[in-house]
Coordinates of C-alpha atoms in Angstrom, one line a residue:
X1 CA 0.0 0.0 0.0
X2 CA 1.4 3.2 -1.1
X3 CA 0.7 6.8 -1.1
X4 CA 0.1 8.8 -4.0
X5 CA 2.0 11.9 -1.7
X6 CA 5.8 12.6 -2.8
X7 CA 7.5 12.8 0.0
X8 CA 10.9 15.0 0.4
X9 CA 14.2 13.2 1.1
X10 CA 15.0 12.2 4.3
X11 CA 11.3 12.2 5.4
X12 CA 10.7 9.2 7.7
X13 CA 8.9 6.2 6.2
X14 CA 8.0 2.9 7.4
X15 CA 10.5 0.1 6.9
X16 CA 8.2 -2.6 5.7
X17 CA 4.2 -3.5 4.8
X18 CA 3.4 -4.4 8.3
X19 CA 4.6 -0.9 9.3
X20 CA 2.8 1.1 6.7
X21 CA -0.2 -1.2 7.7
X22 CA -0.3 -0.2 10.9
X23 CA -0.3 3.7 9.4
X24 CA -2.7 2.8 6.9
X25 CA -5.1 1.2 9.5
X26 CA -5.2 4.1 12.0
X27 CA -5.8 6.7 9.4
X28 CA -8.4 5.0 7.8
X29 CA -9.9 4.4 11.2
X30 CA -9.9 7.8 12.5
X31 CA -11.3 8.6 8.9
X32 CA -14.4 6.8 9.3
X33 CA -15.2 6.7 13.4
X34 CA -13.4 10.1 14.1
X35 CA -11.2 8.2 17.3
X36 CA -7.6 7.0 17.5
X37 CA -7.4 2.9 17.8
X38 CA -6.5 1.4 20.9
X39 CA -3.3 -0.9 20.7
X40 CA -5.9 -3.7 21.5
X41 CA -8.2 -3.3 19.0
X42 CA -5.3 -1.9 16.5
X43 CA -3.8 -5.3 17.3
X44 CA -6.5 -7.2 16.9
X45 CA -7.2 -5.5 12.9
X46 CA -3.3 -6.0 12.3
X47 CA -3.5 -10.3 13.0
X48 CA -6.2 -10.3 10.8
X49 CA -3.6 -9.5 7.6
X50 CA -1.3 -11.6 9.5
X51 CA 0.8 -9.4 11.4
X52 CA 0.9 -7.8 15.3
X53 CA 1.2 -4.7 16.6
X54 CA 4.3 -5.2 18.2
X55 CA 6.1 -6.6 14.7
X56 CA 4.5 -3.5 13.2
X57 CA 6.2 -1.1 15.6
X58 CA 9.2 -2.8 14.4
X59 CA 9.2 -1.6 11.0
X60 CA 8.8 2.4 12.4
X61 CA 11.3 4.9 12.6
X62 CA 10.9 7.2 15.3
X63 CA 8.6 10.2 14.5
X64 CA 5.7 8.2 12.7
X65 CA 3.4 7.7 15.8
X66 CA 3.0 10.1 19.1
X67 CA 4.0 6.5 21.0
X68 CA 7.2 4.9 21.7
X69 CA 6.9 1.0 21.5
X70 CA 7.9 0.6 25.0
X71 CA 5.2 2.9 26.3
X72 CA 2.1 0.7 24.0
X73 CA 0.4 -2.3 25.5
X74 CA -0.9 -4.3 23.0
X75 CA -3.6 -5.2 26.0
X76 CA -4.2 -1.5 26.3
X77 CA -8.1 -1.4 24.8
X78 CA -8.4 2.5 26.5
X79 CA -5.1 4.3 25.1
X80 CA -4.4 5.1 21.3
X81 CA -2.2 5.0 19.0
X82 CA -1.7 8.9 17.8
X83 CA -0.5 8.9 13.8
X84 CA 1.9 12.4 13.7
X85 CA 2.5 14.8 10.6
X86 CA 4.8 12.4 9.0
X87 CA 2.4 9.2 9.9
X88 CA -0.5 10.8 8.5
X89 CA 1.8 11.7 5.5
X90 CA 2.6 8.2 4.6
X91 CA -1.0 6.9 4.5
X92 CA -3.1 6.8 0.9
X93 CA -5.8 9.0 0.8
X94 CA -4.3 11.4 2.8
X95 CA -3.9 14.1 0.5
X96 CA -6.6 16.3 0.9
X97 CA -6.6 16.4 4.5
X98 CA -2.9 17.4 4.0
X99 CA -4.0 20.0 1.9
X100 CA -6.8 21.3 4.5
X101 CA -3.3 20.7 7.4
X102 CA -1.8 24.1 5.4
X103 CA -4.9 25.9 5.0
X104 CA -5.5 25.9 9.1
X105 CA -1.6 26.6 9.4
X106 CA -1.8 29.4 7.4
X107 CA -4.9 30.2 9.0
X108 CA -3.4 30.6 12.1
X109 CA -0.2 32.4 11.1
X110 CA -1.9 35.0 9.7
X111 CA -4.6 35.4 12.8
X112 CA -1.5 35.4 14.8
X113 CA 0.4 37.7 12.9
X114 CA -2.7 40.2 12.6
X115 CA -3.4 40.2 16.2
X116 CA 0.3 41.3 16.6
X117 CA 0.6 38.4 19.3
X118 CA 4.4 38.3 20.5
X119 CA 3.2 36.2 23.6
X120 CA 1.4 33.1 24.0
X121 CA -2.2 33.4 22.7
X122 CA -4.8 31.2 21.7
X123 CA -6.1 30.8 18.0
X124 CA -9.6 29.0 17.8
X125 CA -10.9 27.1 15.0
X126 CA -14.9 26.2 15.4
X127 CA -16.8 23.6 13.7
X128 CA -18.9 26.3 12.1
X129 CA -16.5 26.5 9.5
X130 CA -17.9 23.0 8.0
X131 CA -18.6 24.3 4.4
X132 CA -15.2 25.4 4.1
X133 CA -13.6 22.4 5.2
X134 CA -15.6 19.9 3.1
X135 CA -15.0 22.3 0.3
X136 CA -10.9 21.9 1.5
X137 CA -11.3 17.5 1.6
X138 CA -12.8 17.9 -1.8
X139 CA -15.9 15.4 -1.1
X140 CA -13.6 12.9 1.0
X141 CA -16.0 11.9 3.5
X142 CA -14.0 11.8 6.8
X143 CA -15.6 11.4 10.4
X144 CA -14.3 14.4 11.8
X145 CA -11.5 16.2 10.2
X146 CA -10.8 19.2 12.8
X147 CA -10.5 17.3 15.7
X148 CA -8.1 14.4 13.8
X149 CA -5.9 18.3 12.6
X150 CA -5.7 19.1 16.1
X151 CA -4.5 15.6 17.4
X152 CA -1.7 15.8 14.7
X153 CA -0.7 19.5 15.1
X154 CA -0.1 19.3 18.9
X155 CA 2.5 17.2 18.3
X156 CA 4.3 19.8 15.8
X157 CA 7.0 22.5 17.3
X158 CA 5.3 25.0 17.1
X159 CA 2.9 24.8 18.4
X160 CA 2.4 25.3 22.6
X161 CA -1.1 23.5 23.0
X162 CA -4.6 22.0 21.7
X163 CA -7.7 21.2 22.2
X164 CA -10.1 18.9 20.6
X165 CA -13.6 19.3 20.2
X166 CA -15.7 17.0 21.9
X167 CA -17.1 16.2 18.2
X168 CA -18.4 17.6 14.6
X169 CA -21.7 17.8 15.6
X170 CA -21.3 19.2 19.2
X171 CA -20.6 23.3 19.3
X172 CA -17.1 22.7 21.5
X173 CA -14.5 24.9 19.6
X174 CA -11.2 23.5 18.4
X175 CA -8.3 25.4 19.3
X176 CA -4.6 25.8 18.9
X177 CA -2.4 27.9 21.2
X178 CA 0.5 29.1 19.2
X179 CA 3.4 32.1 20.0
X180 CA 5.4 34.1 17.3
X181 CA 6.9 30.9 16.5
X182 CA 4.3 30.3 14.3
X183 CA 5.6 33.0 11.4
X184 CA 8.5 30.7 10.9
X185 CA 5.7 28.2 9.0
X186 CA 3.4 31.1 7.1
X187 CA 3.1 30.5 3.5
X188 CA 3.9 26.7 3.7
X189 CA 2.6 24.7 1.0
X190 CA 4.0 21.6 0.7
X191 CA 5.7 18.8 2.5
X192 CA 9.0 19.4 1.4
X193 CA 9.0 23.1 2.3
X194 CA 7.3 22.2 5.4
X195 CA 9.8 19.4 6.3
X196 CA 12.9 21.8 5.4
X197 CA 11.5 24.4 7.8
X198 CA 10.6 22.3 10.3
X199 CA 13.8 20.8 10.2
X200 CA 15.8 23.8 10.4
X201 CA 13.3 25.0 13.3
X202 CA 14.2 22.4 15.5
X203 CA 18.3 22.3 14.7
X204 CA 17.7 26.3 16.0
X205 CA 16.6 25.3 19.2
X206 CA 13.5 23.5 20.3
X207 CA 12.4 26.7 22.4
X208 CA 13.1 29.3 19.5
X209 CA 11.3 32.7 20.1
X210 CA 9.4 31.2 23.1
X211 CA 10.9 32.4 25.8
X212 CA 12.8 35.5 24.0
X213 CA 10.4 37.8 22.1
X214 CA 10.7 41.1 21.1
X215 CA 7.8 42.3 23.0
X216 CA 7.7 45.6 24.9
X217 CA 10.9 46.8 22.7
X218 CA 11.0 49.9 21.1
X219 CA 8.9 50.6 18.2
X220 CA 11.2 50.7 15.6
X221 CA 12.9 47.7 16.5
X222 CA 9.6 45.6 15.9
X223 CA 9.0 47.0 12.8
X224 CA 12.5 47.0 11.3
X225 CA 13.6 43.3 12.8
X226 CA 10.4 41.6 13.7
X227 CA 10.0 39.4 11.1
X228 CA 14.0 38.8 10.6
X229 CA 14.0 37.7 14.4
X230 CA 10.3 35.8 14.0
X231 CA 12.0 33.7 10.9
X232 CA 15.0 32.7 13.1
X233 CA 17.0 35.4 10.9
X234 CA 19.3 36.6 14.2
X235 CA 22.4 38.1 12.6
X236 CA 19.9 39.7 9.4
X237 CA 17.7 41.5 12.5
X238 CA 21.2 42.5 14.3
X239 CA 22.2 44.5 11.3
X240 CA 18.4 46.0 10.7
X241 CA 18.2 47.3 14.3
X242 CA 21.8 49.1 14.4
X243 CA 21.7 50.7 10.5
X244 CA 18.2 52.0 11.6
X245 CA 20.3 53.5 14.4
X246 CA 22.6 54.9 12.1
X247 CA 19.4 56.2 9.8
X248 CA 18.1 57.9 12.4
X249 CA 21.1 60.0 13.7
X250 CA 22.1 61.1 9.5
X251 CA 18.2 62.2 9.9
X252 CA 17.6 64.1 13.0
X253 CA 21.4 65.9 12.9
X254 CA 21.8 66.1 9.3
X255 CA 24.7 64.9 8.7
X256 CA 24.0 62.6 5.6
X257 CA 27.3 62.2 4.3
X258 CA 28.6 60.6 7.3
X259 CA 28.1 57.6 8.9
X260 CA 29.5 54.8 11.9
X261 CA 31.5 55.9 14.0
X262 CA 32.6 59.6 13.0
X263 CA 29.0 60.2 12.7
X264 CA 28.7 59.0 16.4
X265 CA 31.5 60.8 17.9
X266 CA 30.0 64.1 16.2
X267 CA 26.2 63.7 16.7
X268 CA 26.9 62.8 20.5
X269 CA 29.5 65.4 21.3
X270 CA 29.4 67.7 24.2
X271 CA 27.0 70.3 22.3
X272 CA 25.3 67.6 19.9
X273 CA 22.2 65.4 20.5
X274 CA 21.5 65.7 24.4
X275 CA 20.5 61.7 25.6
X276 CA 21.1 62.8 29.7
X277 CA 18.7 62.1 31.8
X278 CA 21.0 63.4 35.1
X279 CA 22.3 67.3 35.4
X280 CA 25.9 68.7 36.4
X281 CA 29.3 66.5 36.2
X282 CA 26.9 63.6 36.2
X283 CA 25.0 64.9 33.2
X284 CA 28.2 65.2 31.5
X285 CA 29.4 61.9 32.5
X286 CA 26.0 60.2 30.8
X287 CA 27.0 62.0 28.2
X288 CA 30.4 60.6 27.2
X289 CA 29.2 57.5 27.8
X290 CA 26.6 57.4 25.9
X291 CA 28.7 59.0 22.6
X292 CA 30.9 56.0 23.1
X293 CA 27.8 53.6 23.4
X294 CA 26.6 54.6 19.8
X295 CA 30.1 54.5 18.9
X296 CA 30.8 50.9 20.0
X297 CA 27.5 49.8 18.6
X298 CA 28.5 51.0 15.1
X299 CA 32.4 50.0 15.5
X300 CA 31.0 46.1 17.6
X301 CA 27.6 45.5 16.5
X302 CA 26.9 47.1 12.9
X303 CA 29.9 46.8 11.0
X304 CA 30.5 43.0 11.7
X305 CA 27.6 42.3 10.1
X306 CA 27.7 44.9 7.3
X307 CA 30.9 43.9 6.2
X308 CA 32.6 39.9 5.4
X309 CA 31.8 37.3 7.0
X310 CA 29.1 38.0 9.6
X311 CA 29.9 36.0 13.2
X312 CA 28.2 33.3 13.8
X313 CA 24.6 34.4 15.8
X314 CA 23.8 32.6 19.2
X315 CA 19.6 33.4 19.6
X316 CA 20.6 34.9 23.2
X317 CA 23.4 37.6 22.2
X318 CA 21.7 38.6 18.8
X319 CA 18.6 39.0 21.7
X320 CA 20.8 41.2 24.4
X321 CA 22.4 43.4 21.4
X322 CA 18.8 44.2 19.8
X323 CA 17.9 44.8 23.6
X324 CA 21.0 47.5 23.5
X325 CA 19.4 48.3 20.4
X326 CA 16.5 49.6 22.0
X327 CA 17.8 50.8 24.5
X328 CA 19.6 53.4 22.2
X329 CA 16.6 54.3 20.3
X330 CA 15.1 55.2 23.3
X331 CA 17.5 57.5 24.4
X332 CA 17.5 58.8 20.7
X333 CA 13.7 59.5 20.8
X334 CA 14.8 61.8 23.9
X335 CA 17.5 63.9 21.9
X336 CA 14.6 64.2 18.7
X337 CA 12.3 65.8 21.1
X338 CA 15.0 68.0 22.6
X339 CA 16.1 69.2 18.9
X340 CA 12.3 70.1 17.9
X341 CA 11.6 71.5 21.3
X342 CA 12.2 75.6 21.2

């Protein structure tokens, strides 16, 4: 039995028929009573083309079901056995629902992306959007599509939490709870892409952008490096934050023709842009230390990146220097409003 799905290279697959059997059976299952198969009654389906659960586990690599094969009981009759992305992928007739697993993602990214959530939030999808899902499985008659989606998309990395509805014909919202993470994945179209991304995702780190957002920075740093830093882009949102820097200062003193740090040394002098926030010899002190802040950030920060071979990015330091960032523009806003101020 074989799907009619090209999968990417290096996707997992089942080593043998009893393997793709046991795939097979639990989709189809799920497909027609809208439940997950126990091991006991999985088993019990598999001996009847003369094979067992357990030999079927055999033939999986890891990544195909939610279970490990030490954790299923083939006397279990009220546990299941959970098909993930790449399970669900392997099994014929899976297309379509595939093809509606990219619509919700997308769905979701852009929901997420509109609401301009850079923490944890919930994204709800509702049964009362039947029409457009049977329009999505293209006449595929299938139990109950939404809450098999959700069982398969809590699994994925990116995503922090679902829950099921308690069934099609009950009004019990489905829901996802994703963070920024989710942007990594918007526009995904295929398996391949979707693989490749998700592969890269978790070689990042399993907890990219989770903990470390960009919320409650300045302005400017959202808009100029958001999306670098939501696409895992670290050393790419670096360089945005600090040449916005450098934008800013050329605009608010003038001084167009110059740039790094000459520009800084000038635009911060004793009688250039005023960023103190203390009075007397410790006003003056702030001062000079600030000039040599913007200095250092064009000299350490900008120009690394600008120029050769960019270092390589850890997710924490490219966070703490767009922190800096921040920190500058800040203290930047302050000068602007003291230059326009009579």
């Amino acid at each position: 039995m074989s799907t009619s799905i090209e999968l990417p290279e290096g996707f997992p697959r089942p080593g043998g028929d009893s393997g793709r059997l046991l795939l097979q059976t639990a989709f189809t299952a799920h497909k027609r009573d809208g439940r997950w198969l126990s091991p006991k009654k999985l088993n019990r389906l598999l001996q009847k083309s003369n094979t067992s659960l357990p030999a079927a586990i055999l033939e999986l690599p890891p990544g195909l079901i939610r279970e490990t094969a030490e954790k299923i009981n083939i006397r279990d009759s009220v546990g299941e056995v959970h098909l993930t992305f790449a399970g669900m992928a392997n099994c014929a007739g899976s297309d379509a629902i595939l093809r509606l697993f990219f619509e919700i993602l997308a769905e979701v990214a852009k929901k997420e992306r509109e609401e301009s959530r850079w923490v944890l939030g919930r994204v709800s999808i509702t049964p009362t959007k039947a029409a457009r899902v049977n329009s999505a499985l293209e006449g595929l008659s299938f139990r109950n599509p939404i809450d098999f989606l959700m069982g398969i998309m809590e699994l994925e990395p990116w995503c922090v939490g679902a829950a099921r509805s308690g069934g099609w014909d009950q009004y019990v919202p489905a829901s996802l709870s994703v963070d920024s993470r989710i942007r990594f994945f918007a526009g995904t179209r295929s398996i391949a892409e979707y693989w490749r991304k998700r592969e890269d995702f978790i070689l990042k780190s399993d907890t990219l952008r989770l903990g470390r957002t960009l919320d409650g920075m300045h302005s400017e740093v959202i808009s100029t490096a958001g999306e670098l830093w939501a696409d895992g882009h670290f050393t790419q949102a670096v360089l945005a934050v600090f040449r916005h820097i450098e934008f800013r200062v050329q605009k608010t003193t003038g001084e167009l023709s110059d740039s790094g740090q000459s520009l800084m040394a000038k635009a911060f002098s004793d009688t250039g842009l005023d960023v103190r926030k203390s009075h007397g010899m410790s006003g003056q002190s702030e001062q000079a230390g600030f000039k040599f802040l913007y200095m250092g950030a064009m000299a350490g920060l900008r120009n690394p990146r600008a120029h050769g071979n960019p270092p390589k990015e850890e997710e924490a330091e490219a966070y703490e220097a767009i922190a800096f960032g921040s920190l500058l523009l800040r203290r930047l806003d302050l000068a602007s409003q003291r230059v326009h101020t009579p």
